[in-house]
Amino acid sequence: MLLVFLGPPGAGKGTQAARLSTKYGIPQVSTGDMLREAVAAETEVGLRAKSIMDSGQLVDDDTLAELVRDRLAQADADGGAILDGYPRNTAQATTLDEILSDADSRRVDRVLFLEVAEDVLVDRLSKRRACPGCNANFHLRFNPPSDGVHCDRCGTELIQREDDREAVVRDRLGVYRDSTEPLVDFYSERGLLARIDGEGDIDEVWDRVDATVRQ
Ligand code: AP5
Ligand code: MG
Ligand code: ZN
């Protein structure tokens, strides 16, 4: 099962992808998390990506293609994967088809498009706290860590992402509209798109996501 989460920054892609991954036992492949790990480890990719990510722009397509190709070739992705944050433009969507067909003629099964209004997104991102240890996401109001400071899953001190500052959030929303939103039509024309109301609390959205995948 190869699922793709599509949606603006803060829509809940990471939150819902993590739940699906637990339920179906297939990995969540978050290109944002992979790039942040590369930045933290100061790899060649990380050094190149840091300033681009901090300003909310997209890292180049070739770098992403390599990351995703390598990740999907790992054994734990044999039974499928949940892509969170890839593809992000039509060139990446075309590349993804190539990566999948090269690997045992797999293909995208379903695209889960989380729809959330812009004011709700800003609210979610401004109070997000992320775990640099295990990539869990919290929200100071909607999904608070028990002690307000540390990750409930692994105990690491939570951070605010550099690109969750208000000015960068606005730029990310612009990049989403210009580059990523065209994928709604791209996948709709291929009959793969499922529109999911991404508003409401995390459990409500999960019920909709889960029902869509079981269809
Ligand atoms: P990435 O990490 O993918 O960021 P994003 O797409 O902007 O998405 P977010 O992670 O901000 O949001 P999300 O939808 O995962 O929401 P979440 O579940 O955390 O990418 C970061 C950067 O990496 C990019 O800007 C780019 O530079 C680079 N990059 C990554 N992929 C790339 C690619 N393919 N090509 C090029 N560059 C790439 O939820 C948000 C908050 O809301 C959390 O606090 C959460 O607890 C809370 N929340 C979630 N659901 C709910 C709910 N229902 N109700 C209330 N609160 C909720
Ligand atoms: Mg995310
Ligand atoms: Zn953690």
Coordinates of N, CA, C and O in Angstrom, one line a residue, residues 41-162:
A41 N 22.7 16.3 11.5 CA 23.9 15.5 11.3 C 25.0 16.2 10.5 O 26.1 15.7 10.3
E42 N 24.6 17.4 10.0 CA 25.6 18.2 9.1 C 26.1 17.4 8.0 O 27.3 17.5 7.7
T43 N 25.3 16.6 7.3 CA 25.7 15.9 6.1 C 25.8 16.9 5.0 O 25.3 18.0 5.1
E44 N 26.3 16.4 3.8 CA 26.4 17.3 2.7 C 25.0 17.8 2.3 O 24.8 19.0 2.0
V45 N 24.0 16.9 2.3 CA 22.6 17.3 2.0 C 22.1 18.3 3.0 O 21.5 19.4 2.7
G46 N 22.4 18.0 4.3 CA 21.9 18.9 5.4 C 22.5 20.3 5.3 O 21.8 21.3 5.4
L47 N 23.8 20.4 5.0 CA 24.4 21.7 4.9 C 23.8 22.5 3.7 O 23.6 23.7 3.9
R48 N 23.5 21.8 2.7 CA 22.9 22.5 1.5 C 21.5 22.9 1.8 O 21.0 24.0 1.4
A49 N 20.7 22.1 2.6 CA 19.3 22.3 2.8 C 19.0 23.3 3.8 O 17.9 23.9 3.8
K50 N 19.9 23.5 4.8 CA 19.5 24.2 6.0 C 18.9 25.6 5.7 O 17.7 25.9 6.2
S51 N 19.6 26.4 5.0 CA 19.1 27.8 4.8 C 17.8 27.8 4.0 O 16.9 28.6 4.1
I52 N 17.7 26.9 3.0 CA 16.5 26.8 2.2 C 15.3 26.4 3.1 O 14.2 27.0 3.0
M53 N 15.5 25.5 4.0 CA 14.4 25.1 4.8 C 14.0 26.2 5.8 O 12.8 26.4 6.1
D54 N 15.0 26.8 6.4 CA 14.7 27.9 7.3 C 13.9 29.0 6.7 O 13.2 29.8 7.4
S55 N 14.1 29.2 5.4 CA 13.3 30.3 4.7 C 12.0 29.8 4.1 O 11.3 30.5 3.5
G56 N 11.7 28.5 4.2 CA 10.4 28.0 3.8 C 10.4 27.6 2.3 O 9.3 27.3 1.8
Q57 N 11.5 27.6 1.6 CA 11.5 27.3 0.2 C 11.7 25.8 0.0 O 12.0 25.1 1.0
L58 N 11.5 25.3 -1.2 CA 11.7 23.9 -1.5 C 13.2 23.5 -1.8 O 13.8 24.3 -2.5
V59 N 13.6 22.5 -1.2 CA 15.0 21.9 -1.5 C 14.9 21.3 -2.9 O 13.8 20.9 -3.4
D60 N 16.0 21.3 -3.7 CA 15.9 20.9 -5.1 C 15.4 19.5 -5.3 O 15.6 18.6 -4.5
D61 N 14.8 19.3 -6.5 CA 14.1 18.1 -6.8 C 15.1 16.9 -6.9 O 14.7 15.8 -6.5
D62 N 16.3 17.1 -7.4 CA 17.2 16.0 -7.5 C 17.6 15.4 -6.1 O 17.7 14.2 -6.0
T63 N 17.8 16.3 -5.2 CA 18.2 15.9 -3.8 C 17.1 15.0 -3.2 O 17.3 13.9 -2.7
L64 N 15.8 15.5 -3.4 CA 14.7 14.8 -2.9 C 14.5 13.4 -3.6 O 14.2 12.4 -2.9
A65 N 14.7 13.4 -4.9 CA 14.5 12.1 -5.6 C 15.5 11.1 -5.1 O 15.1 9.9 -4.9
E66 N 16.7 11.5 -4.8 CA 17.7 10.5 -4.3 C 17.3 10.0 -2.9 O 17.3 8.8 -2.6
L67 N 16.9 11.0 -2.0 CA 16.4 10.6 -0.7 C 15.3 9.6 -0.7 O 15.3 8.6 0.0
V68 N 14.3 9.9 -1.5 CA 13.1 9.1 -1.5 C 13.4 7.7 -2.2 O 12.9 6.7 -1.7
R69 N 14.2 7.7 -3.3 CA 14.5 6.5 -3.9 C 15.2 5.5 -2.9 O 14.9 4.4 -2.8
D70 N 16.2 6.1 -2.2 CA 17.0 5.3 -1.3 C 16.1 4.8 -0.1 O 16.2 3.6 0.3
R71 N 15.2 5.7 0.3 CA 14.4 5.3 1.5 C 13.4 4.2 1.1 O 13.2 3.2 1.8
L72 N 12.8 4.3 -0.1 CA 11.8 3.3 -0.5 C 12.4 1.9 -0.9 O 11.8 0.9 -0.9
A73 N 13.8 2.0 -1.1 CA 14.5 0.7 -1.4 C 14.8 -0.1 -0.1 O 15.2 -1.2 -0.2
Q74 N 14.6 0.5 1.0 CA 14.9 -0.2 2.3 C 13.9 -1.3 2.5 O 12.7 -1.1 2.2
A75 N 14.3 -2.3 3.2 CA 13.5 -3.5 3.4 C 12.1 -3.2 4.1 O 11.1 -3.8 3.7
D76 N 12.1 -2.3 5.0 CA 10.8 -2.1 5.7 C 9.8 -1.4 4.9 O 8.6 -1.4 5.3
A77 N 10.2 -1.0 3.7 CA 9.2 -0.4 2.8 C 8.7 -1.4 1.7 O 8.0 -1.0 0.8
D78 N 9.1 -2.6 1.8 CA 8.7 -3.6 0.8 C 7.1 -3.7 0.8 O 6.6 -3.9 -0.3
G79 N 6.5 -3.6 2.0 CA 5.0 -3.7 2.0 C 4.3 -2.4 1.8 O 3.1 -2.3 1.9
G80 N 5.1 -1.4 1.5 CA 4.5 -0.1 1.2 C 5.0 1.0 2.1 O 6.0 0.8 2.9
A81 N 4.4 2.2 2.0 CA 4.9 3.4 2.7 C 3.8 4.4 2.7 O 2.9 4.4 1.9
I82 N 4.0 5.3 3.7 CA 3.1 6.5 3.8 C 4.0 7.7 3.5 O 4.8 8.1 4.4
L83 N 3.8 8.3 2.4 CA 4.7 9.5 2.1 C 4.0 10.7 2.7 O 2.8 11.0 2.5
D84 N 4.9 11.5 3.4 CA 4.4 12.7 4.1 C 5.3 13.8 3.7 O 6.5 13.9 4.2
G85 N 4.9 14.7 2.8 CA 5.7 15.8 2.4 C 6.4 15.6 1.0 O 7.2 16.4 0.6
Y86 N 6.1 14.5 0.3 CA 6.6 14.2 -1.0 C 5.5 13.5 -1.8 O 4.9 12.6 -1.2
P87 N 5.2 13.8 -3.0 CA 5.8 14.9 -3.8 C 5.2 16.3 -3.4 O 4.1 16.3 -2.9
R88 N 5.9 17.3 -3.8 CA 5.5 18.7 -3.5 C 5.4 19.5 -4.7 O 5.1 20.7 -4.6
N89 N 5.6 19.0 -5.9 CA 5.4 19.7 -7.2 C 5.2 18.7 -8.2 O 5.4 17.5 -8.0
T90 N 4.7 19.1 -9.4 CA 4.4 18.1 -10.4 C 5.6 17.4 -10.9 O 5.6 16.2 -11.2
A91 N 6.8 18.0 -10.9 CA 8.0 17.3 -11.4 C 8.3 16.2 -10.4 O 8.7 15.1 -10.8
Q92 N 8.2 16.4 -9.1 CA 8.4 15.4 -8.1 C 7.4 14.2 -8.2 O 7.7 13.1 -8.0
A93 N 6.1 14.6 -8.6 CA 5.1 13.6 -8.7 C 5.5 12.6 -9.9 O 5.3 11.4 -9.8
T94 N 6.0 13.2 -11.0 CA 6.4 12.4 -12.1 C 7.6 11.5 -11.8 O 7.6 10.3 -12.1
T95 N 8.5 12.1 -11.0 CA 9.7 11.3 -10.6 C 9.2 10.2 -9.7 O 9.8 9.1 -9.8
L96 N 8.3 10.5 -8.8 CA 7.8 9.4 -7.9 C 7.3 8.2 -8.7 O 7.6 7.1 -8.4
D97 N 6.5 8.5 -9.8 CA 6.0 7.4 -10.6 C 7.1 6.6 -11.2 O 7.1 5.4 -11.2
E98 N 8.2 7.3 -11.6 CA 9.4 6.6 -12.1 C 10.1 5.7 -11.1 O 10.4 4.6 -11.3
I99 N 10.2 6.3 -9.9 CA 10.9 5.6 -8.8 C 10.1 4.3 -8.5 O 10.7 3.2 -8.4
L100 N 8.8 4.4 -8.5 CA 7.9 3.3 -8.1 C 7.9 2.2 -9.2 O 8.0 1.0 -8.9
S101 N 7.9 2.7 -10.5 CA 7.8 1.7 -11.5 C 9.1 1.0 -11.7 O 9.2 -0.2 -12.1
D102 N 10.2 1.7 -11.4 CA 11.5 1.0 -11.4 C 11.6 -0.1 -10.4 O 12.2 -1.1 -10.6
A103 N 10.9 0.1 -9.3 CA 10.9 -0.9 -8.2 C 9.7 -1.7 -8.3 O 8.6 -1.4 -7.8
D104 N 9.8 -2.9 -9.0 CA 8.7 -3.9 -9.1 C 7.4 -3.3 -9.5 O 6.3 -3.7 -9.0
S105 N 7.4 -2.4 -10.5 CA 6.2 -1.8 -11.0 C 5.1 -1.5 -9.9 O 4.0 -1.9 -10.0
R106 N 5.6 -0.8 -8.8 CA 4.6 -0.3 -7.8 C 4.0 1.0 -8.3 O 4.5 1.6 -9.3
R107 N 3.0 1.5 -7.7 CA 2.4 2.8 -8.0 C 1.7 3.4 -6.8 O 1.5 2.7 -5.8
V108 N 1.4 4.7 -6.9 CA 0.6 5.3 -5.8 C -0.8 4.7 -5.8 O -1.5 4.7 -6.8
D109 N -1.2 4.3 -4.6 CA -2.6 3.7 -4.5 C -3.6 4.8 -4.2 O -4.7 4.7 -4.7
R110 N -3.2 5.8 -3.4 CA -4.2 6.7 -2.9 C -3.5 8.0 -2.4 O -2.5 7.9 -1.8
V111 N -4.1 9.1 -2.7 CA -3.6 10.4 -2.2 C -4.6 11.0 -1.2 O -5.8 11.3 -1.6
L112 N -4.2 11.2 0.0 CA -5.1 11.7 1.0 C -4.8 13.2 1.2 O -3.8 13.6 1.7
F113 N -5.8 14.0 0.7 CA -5.6 15.4 0.7 C -6.3 16.0 1.9 O -7.6 16.0 2.0
L114 N -5.6 16.6 2.8 CA -6.1 17.2 4.1 C -6.4 18.6 3.8 O -5.5 19.4 3.6
E115 N -7.7 19.0 3.9 CA -8.1 20.4 3.6 C -8.4 21.1 4.9 O -9.2 20.7 5.7
V116 N -7.6 22.2 5.1 CA -7.7 23.0 6.3 C -7.6 24.5 5.9 O -6.8 24.9 5.1
A117 N -8.5 25.3 6.5 CA -8.5 26.8 6.2 C -7.2 27.4 6.7 O -6.6 27.0 7.7
E118 N -6.8 28.5 6.1 CA -5.5 29.1 6.4 C -5.3 29.6 7.8 O -4.3 29.5 8.4
D119 N -6.4 30.2 8.4 CA -6.3 30.8 9.7 C -6.0 29.6 10.7 O -5.3 29.8 11.7
V120 N -6.6 28.5 10.5 CA -6.5 27.3 11.3 C -5.0 26.8 11.3 O -4.4 26.5 12.3
L121 N -4.5 26.9 10.0 CA -3.1 26.4 9.9 C -2.1 27.2 10.7 O -1.2 26.7 11.3
V122 N -2.3 28.6 10.6 CA -1.4 29.5 11.3 C -1.4 29.2 12.8 O -0.4 29.2 13.5
D123 N -2.6 29.0 13.3 CA -2.8 28.7 14.7 C -2.1 27.4 15.1 O -1.5 27.3 16.1
R124 N -2.2 26.4 14.3 CA -1.6 25.1 14.6 C 0.0 25.2 14.6 O 0.6 24.7 15.4
L125 N 0.5 25.9 13.6 CA 2.0 26.0 13.4 C 2.6 26.9 14.5 O 3.7 26.6 15.0
S126 N 1.9 27.9 14.9 CA 2.6 28.9 15.8 C 2.7 28.2 17.2 O 3.6 28.6 17.9
K127 N 1.9 27.2 17.5 CA 2.1 26.6 18.8 C 2.5 25.1 18.8 O 2.4 24.4 19.7
R128 N 3.1 24.8 17.6 CA 3.6 23.4 17.5 C 4.9 23.3 18.3 O 5.7 24.2 18.3
R129 N 5.2 22.1 18.8 CA 6.5 21.8 19.4 C 6.9 20.5 18.8 O 6.0 19.5 18.8
A130 N 8.1 20.4 18.3 CA 8.6 19.1 17.6 C 9.7 18.5 18.4 O 10.5 19.1 19.1
C131 N 9.7 17.1 18.3 CA 10.7 16.4 19.1 C 11.9 16.1 18.1 O 11.7 15.4 17.1
P132 N 13.1 16.6 18.4 CA 14.3 16.3 17.6 C 14.8 14.9 17.8 O 15.6 14.4 17.0
G133 N 14.2 14.2 18.8 CA 14.7 12.8 19.1 C 13.9 11.8 18.2 O 14.5 11.0 17.6
C134 N 12.6 11.9 18.2 CA 11.8 10.9 17.5 C 10.8 11.5 16.5 O 10.0 10.7 15.9
N135 N 10.9 12.8 16.3 CA 10.0 13.5 15.3 C 8.6 13.5 15.6 O 7.7 13.9 14.8
A136 N 8.2 13.2 16.9 CA 6.8 13.4 17.3 C 6.4 14.9 17.3 O 7.3 15.8 17.5
N137 N 5.2 15.2 16.9 CA 4.7 16.6 17.0 C 3.7 16.8 18.1 O 2.8 16.0 18.3
F138 N 3.8 17.9 18.8 CA 2.9 18.3 19.8 C 2.4 19.7 19.5 O 2.9 20.3 18.6
H139 N 1.3 20.0 20.3 CA 0.8 21.4 20.1 C 0.5 21.9 21.5 O -0.2 21.1 22.3
L140 N 0.9 23.1 21.9 CA 0.8 23.5 23.3 C -0.7 23.5 23.7 O -0.9 23.3 24.9
R141 N -1.6 23.7 22.8 CA -3.0 23.7 23.2 C -3.7 22.4 22.8 O -4.4 21.8 23.6
F142 N -3.6 22.0 21.6 CA -4.4 20.9 21.1 C -3.9 19.5 21.4 O -4.6 18.5 21.3
N143 N -2.6 19.4 21.6 CA -2.0 18.1 21.9 C -0.7 18.3 22.7 O 0.4 18.0 22.3
P144 N -1.0 18.8 24.0 CA 0.2 19.2 24.8 C 1.0 18.1 25.4 O 0.4 17.1 25.8
P145 N 2.3 18.3 25.4 CA 3.1 17.3 26.1 C 2.8 17.3 27.6 O 2.5 18.4 28.1
S146 N 2.9 16.2 28.3 CA 2.4 16.2 29.7 C 3.1 17.2 30.6 O 2.4 17.8 31.4
D147 N 4.4 17.4 30.4 CA 5.1 18.4 31.3 C 5.3 19.7 30.6 O 5.9 20.6 31.2
G148 N 4.8 19.8 29.4 CA 4.9 21.1 28.7 C 6.2 21.3 28.0 O 6.3 22.3 27.2
V149 N 7.2 20.5 28.3 CA 8.5 20.8 27.8 C 9.2 19.6 27.1 O 9.9 19.8 26.1
H150 N 8.9 18.3 27.5 CA 9.6 17.2 27.0 C 8.7 16.3 26.2 O 7.4 16.3 26.4
C151 N 9.3 15.5 25.3 CA 8.5 14.5 24.5 C 8.0 13.4 25.3 O 8.7 12.8 26.1
D152 N 6.7 13.1 25.2 CA 6.1 12.0 26.0 C 6.6 10.7 25.5 O 6.5 9.7 26.2
R153 N 7.0 10.6 24.2 CA 7.4 9.3 23.7 C 8.8 9.0 24.1 O 9.1 7.8 24.4
C154 N 9.8 9.9 24.0 CA 11.2 9.6 24.2 C 11.9 10.5 25.2 O 13.1 10.3 25.5
G155 N 11.2 11.5 25.8 CA 11.8 12.3 26.8 C 12.7 13.4 26.4 O 13.2 14.2 27.2
T156 N 13.0 13.6 25.1 CA 13.8 14.6 24.6 C 13.1 16.0 24.8 O 11.9 16.1 24.7
E157 N 14.0 17.0 25.0 CA 13.4 18.4 25.1 C 12.8 18.8 23.7 O 13.5 18.7 22.7
L158 N 11.6 19.3 23.8 CA 10.9 19.7 22.5 C 11.5 21.1 22.0 O 11.9 21.9 22.8
I159 N 11.4 21.3 20.7 CA 11.8 22.6 20.2 C 10.7 23.2 19.3 O 9.8 22.5 18.9
Q160 N 10.9 24.5 19.0 CA 10.1 25.1 18.0 C 10.8 25.1 16.7 O 12.0 25.5 16.7
R161 N 10.2 24.6 15.7 CA 10.9 24.6 14.4 C 11.2 26.0 13.9 O 10.4 26.9 14.0
E162 N 12.4 26.2 13.3 CA 12.8 27.5 12.8 C 11.8 28.0 11.8 O 11.5 29.2 11.8

